[in-house]
C-alpha positions as MATLAB code, in Angstrom:
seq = 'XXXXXXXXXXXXXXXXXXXXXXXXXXXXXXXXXXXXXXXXXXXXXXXXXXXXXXXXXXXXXXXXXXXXXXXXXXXXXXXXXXXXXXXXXXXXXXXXXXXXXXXXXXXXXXXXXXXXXXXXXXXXXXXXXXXXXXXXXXXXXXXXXXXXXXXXXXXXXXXXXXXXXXXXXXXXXXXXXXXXXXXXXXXXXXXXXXXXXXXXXXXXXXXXXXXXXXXXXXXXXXXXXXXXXXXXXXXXXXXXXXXXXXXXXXXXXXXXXXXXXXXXXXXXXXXXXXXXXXXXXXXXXXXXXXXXXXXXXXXXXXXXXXXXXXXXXXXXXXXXXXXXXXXX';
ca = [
      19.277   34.918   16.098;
      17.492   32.692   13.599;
      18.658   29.222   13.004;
      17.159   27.191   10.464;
      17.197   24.091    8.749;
      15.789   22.502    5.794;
      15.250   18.970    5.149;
      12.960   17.168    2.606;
      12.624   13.552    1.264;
      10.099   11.355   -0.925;
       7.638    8.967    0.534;
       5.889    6.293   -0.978;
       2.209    5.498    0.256;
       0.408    2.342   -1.436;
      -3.430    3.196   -2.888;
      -6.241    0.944   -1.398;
      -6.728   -0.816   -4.801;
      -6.002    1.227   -7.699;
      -6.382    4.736   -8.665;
      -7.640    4.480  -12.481;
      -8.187    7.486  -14.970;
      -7.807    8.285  -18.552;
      -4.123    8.243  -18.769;
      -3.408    5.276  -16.495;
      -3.445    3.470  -12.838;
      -1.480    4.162  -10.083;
      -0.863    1.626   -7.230;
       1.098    3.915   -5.157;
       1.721    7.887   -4.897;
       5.244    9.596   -4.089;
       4.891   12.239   -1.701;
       7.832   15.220   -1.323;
       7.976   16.286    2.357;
       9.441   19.387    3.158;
      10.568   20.878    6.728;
      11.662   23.686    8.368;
      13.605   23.602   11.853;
      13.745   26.695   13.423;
      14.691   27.756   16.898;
      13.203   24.556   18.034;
       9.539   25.361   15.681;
       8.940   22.629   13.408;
       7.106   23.428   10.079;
       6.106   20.880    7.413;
       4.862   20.965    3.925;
       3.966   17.664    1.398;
       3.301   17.904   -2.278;
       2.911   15.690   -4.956;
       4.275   16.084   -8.515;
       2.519   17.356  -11.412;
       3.533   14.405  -13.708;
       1.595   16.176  -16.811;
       3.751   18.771  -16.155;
       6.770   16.385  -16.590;
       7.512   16.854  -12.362;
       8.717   13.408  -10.875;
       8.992   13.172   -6.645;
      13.306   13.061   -7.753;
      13.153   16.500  -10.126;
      10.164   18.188   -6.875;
      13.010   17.240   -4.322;
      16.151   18.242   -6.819;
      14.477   21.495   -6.848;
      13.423   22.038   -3.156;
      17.203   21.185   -1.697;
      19.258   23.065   -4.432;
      17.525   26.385   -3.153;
      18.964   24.979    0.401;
      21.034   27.864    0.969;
      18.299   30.984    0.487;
      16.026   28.845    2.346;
      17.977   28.416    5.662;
      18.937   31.768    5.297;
      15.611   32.836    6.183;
      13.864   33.450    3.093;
      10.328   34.219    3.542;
       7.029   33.091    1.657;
       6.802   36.236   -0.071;
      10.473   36.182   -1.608;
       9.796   32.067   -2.392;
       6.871   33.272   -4.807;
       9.608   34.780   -6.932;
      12.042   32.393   -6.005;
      10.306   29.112   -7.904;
       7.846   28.822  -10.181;
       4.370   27.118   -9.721;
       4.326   23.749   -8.981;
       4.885   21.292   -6.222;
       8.208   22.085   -5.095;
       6.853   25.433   -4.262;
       3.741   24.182   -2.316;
       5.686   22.035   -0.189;
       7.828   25.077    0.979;
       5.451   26.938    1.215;
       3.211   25.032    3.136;
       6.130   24.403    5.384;
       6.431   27.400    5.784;
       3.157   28.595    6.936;
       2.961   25.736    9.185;
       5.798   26.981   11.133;
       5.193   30.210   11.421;
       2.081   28.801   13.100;
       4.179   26.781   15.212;
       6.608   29.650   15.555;
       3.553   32.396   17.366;
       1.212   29.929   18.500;
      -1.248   31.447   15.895;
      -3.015   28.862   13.534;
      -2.742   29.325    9.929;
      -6.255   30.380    8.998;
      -5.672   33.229   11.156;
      -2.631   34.413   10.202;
      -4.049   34.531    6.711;
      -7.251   36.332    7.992;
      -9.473   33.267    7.258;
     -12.801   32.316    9.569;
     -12.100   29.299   11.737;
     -12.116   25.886    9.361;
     -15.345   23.632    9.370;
     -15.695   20.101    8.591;
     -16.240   19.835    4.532;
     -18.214   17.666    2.415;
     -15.975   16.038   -0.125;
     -16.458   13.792   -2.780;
     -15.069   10.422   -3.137;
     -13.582    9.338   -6.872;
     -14.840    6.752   -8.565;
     -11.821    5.440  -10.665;
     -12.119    4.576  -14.451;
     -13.267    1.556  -15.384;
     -15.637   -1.002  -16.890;
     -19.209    0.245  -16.147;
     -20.076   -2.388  -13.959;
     -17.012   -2.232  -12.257;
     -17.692    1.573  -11.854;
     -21.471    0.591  -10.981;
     -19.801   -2.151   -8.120;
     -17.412    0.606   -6.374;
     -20.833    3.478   -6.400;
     -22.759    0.743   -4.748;
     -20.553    0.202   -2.218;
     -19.894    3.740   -1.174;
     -23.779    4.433   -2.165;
     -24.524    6.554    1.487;
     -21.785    8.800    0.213;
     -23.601   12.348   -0.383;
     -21.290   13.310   -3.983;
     -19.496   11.557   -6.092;
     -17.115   11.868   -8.710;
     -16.314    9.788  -11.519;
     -13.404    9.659  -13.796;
     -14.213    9.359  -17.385;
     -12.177    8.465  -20.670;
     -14.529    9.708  -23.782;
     -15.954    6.949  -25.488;
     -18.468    4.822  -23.071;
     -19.117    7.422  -21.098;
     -22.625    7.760  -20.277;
     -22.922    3.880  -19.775;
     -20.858    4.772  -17.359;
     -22.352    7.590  -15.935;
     -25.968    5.553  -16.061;
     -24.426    2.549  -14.219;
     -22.698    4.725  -11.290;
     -26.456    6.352  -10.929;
     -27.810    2.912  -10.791;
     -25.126    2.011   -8.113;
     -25.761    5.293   -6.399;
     -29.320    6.502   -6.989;
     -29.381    9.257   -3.831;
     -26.044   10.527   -4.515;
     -24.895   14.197   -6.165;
     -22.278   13.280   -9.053;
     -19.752   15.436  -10.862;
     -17.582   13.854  -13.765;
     -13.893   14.662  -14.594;
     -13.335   14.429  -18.300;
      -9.256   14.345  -17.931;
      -9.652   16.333  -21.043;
     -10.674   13.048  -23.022;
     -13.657   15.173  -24.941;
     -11.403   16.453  -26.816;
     -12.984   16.447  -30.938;
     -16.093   15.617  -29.563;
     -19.493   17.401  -28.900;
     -19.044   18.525  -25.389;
     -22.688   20.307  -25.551;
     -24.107   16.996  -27.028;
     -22.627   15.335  -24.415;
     -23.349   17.177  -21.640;
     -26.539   17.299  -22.699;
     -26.411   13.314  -22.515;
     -25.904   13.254  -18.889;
     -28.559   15.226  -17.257;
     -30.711   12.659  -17.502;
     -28.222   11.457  -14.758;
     -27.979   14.656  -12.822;
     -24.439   15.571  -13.266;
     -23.454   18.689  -11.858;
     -20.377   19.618  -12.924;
     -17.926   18.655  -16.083;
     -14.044   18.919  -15.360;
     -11.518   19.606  -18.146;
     -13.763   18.236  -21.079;
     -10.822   19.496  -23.512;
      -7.053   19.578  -23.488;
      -5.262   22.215  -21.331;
      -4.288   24.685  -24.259;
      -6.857   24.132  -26.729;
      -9.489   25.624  -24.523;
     -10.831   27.856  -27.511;
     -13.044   24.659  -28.299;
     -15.134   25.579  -26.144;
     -16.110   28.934  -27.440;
     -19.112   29.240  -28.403;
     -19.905   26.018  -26.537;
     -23.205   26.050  -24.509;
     -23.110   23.200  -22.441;
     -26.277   22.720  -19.885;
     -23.638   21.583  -17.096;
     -20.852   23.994  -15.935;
     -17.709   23.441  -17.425;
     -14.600   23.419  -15.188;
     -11.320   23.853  -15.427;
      -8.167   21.637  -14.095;
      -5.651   21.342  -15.795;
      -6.302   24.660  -17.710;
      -6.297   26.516  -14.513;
      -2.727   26.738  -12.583;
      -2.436   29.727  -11.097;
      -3.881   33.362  -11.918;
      -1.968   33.676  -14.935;
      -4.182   31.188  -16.380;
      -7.425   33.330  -15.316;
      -8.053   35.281  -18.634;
      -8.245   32.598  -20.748;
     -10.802   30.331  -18.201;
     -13.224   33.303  -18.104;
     -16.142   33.109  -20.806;
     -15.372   29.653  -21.314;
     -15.668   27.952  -17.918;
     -18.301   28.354  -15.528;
     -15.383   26.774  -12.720;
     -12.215   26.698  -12.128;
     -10.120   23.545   -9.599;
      -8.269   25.203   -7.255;
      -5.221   22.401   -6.551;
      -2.314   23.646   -4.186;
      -0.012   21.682   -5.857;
      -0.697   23.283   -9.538;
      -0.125   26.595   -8.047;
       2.857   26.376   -6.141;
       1.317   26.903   -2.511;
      -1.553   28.269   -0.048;
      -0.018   31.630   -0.546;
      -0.980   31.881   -4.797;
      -4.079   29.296   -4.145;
      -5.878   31.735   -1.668;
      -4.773   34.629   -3.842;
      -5.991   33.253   -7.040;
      -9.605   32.225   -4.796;
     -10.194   35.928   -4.459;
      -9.316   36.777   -8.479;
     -11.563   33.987   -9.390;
     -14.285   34.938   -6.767;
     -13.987   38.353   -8.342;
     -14.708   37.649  -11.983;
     -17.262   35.613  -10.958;
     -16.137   31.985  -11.709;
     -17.339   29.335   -8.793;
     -14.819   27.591   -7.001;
     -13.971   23.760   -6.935;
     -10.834   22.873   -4.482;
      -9.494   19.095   -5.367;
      -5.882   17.811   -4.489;
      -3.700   14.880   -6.084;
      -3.166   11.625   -4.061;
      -1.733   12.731   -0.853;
      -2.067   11.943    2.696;
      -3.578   14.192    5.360;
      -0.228   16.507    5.614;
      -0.907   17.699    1.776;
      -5.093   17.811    2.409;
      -4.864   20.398    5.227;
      -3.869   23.114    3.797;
      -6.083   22.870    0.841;
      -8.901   22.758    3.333;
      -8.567   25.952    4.271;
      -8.868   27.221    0.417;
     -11.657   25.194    0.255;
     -14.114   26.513    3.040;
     -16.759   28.260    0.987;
     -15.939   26.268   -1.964;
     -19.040   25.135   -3.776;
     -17.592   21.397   -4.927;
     -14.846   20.239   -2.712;
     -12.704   17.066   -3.917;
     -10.095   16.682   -0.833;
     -10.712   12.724   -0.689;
      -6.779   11.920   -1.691;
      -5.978   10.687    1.100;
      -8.908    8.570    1.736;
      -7.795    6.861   -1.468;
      -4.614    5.681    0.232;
      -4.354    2.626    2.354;
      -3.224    4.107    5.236;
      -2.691    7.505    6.780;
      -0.701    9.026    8.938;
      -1.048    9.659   12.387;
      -3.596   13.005   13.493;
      -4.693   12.199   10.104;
      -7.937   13.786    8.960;
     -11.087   12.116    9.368;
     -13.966   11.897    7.250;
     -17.312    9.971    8.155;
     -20.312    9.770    5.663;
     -18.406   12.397    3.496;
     -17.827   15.113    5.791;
     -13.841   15.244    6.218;
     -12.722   16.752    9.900;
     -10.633   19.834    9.806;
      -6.875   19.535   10.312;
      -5.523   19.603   14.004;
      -2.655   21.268   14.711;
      -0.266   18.575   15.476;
      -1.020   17.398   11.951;
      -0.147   20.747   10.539;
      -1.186   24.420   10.683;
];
């Protein structure tokens, strides 16, 4: 006979310094854990909230505990995906719930979703917004780093784009817009930074007005965050981004964020897999989605202060794979 329990609460982790980008700082993150007792198997799940999505840690958590009842009842992940929508409520249950079904048969996750065995990844390492020599100071001193990736805020940008190359001159860099290009010439100013060697543009427009960029013939792939959720959002990336970010807590969960990898795979859009501010119990799951991945941004929890224990490493940019007393 099954017997399971749910519990779930917020945590608060402080960010080493601040986290800066076009819509504001943040000195700390709020983290929803989620967890699943079963027949002495222990399953855990974190997520953090989509807050432009209106999702606060209190509303993820309101959410996860007032579906207590179906959940200790033995609901499965399949029955969750039509249970709650996308979001991070979702991804922390069903993360947890992956993670103790591993615990549960003694099978790691990447198996039991038919997955090759997880390698170590190179991620990038954000660059928060800022002043360009302030920008310029923080590339400098993370210089041996092999990519990069700077938030941006519209106007200024290519100073400082050209001061994180002078801070950085061996480094690959990718930019994140934060959708800050919006009524501006995103081909012009693409164009503007190759003398840099960008690689990749993030969400150069506002989620929703993504028909500014038909047309648009932009010398650096364009790719899509915040337009891109879950598949439902596929149709309207295609033609118009050359890249979509796969985030687990945008689309509710490893279950849609591996499924939507295939349908993106498929129609022939590359893959980037980032992640919110989290510690190392959020980042593992997402590492899985991200093996194969041709731009990997998993460095959320290397933005933190501190970590918690059979945390994942990461030395000279290559972040360790998840053990499994961390999770999976």
């Amino acid at each position: 006979m099954i017997h399971r329990t749910l519990g779930a609460h917020i945590e608060r982790w402080p960010v080493r310094g601040a986290f800066t980008i076009s819509r504001g700082a943040k000195r700390e993150v709020e983290v929803v854990v989620a967890r699943f007792d079963e027949n002495g198997a222990v399953g855990r799940g974190e997520a953090t909230a989509i807050y432009y999505h209106g999702e606060s840690a209190a509303s993820v958590l309101e959410t996860i505990v007032s579906h207590r009842t179906d959940l200790e009842a033995g609901l499965d992940r399949m029955a969750l995906q039509e249970m709650l929508p996308r979001g991070a409520a979702r991804n922390a249950l069903d993360c947890a719930l992956w993670d103790l079904e591993a615990k549960r048969s003694g099978v790691p996750v990447w198996r039991l979703a038919g997955l090759p065995a997880p390698r170590p990844l190179e991620t990038a390492f954000t660059i928060s917004l800022g002043a360009p020599e302030r920008m310029e100071a923080d590339a400098r001193a993370v210089a041996t780093l092999p990519l990069l990736k700077l938030k941006l805020a519209g106007e200024g940008d290519i100073a400082r784009v050209a001061a994180v190359r002078r801070g950085a001159p061996g480094a690959r860099l990718i930019v994140d817009a934060n959708e800050a290009w919006t009524g501006r010439d995103v081909a012009a100013e693409a164009t503007a930074l190759l003398p840099f060697g960008v690689e990749l543009i993030e969400q150069p427009v506002k989620a929703g007005e993504d028909h500014l960029l038909d047309g648009v013939n932009s010398p650096i792939p364009l790719c899509a965050d915040e337009s891109c959720q879950d598949r439902a959002d596929l149709d309207r990336c295609i033609d118009r981004y050359a890249a979509i970010n796969i985030k687990l807590d945008k689309a509710g969960g490893l279950t849609e964020a591996l499924a939507l990898a295939a349908e993106a795979r498929a129609a022939g859009l590359e893959l980037m897999v980032g992640c919110m501010l989290a510690t190392s119990l959020g980042i593992a799951p997402a590492a899985l989605v991200a093996q194969g991945a041709r731009w990997v941004d998993l460095d959320g929890a290397l933005l933190l202060a501190e970590d918690r224990p059979q945390a994942m490493m990461a030395e000279k940019g290559i972040l360790s794979a998840a053990g499994p007393a961390l999770w999976g």
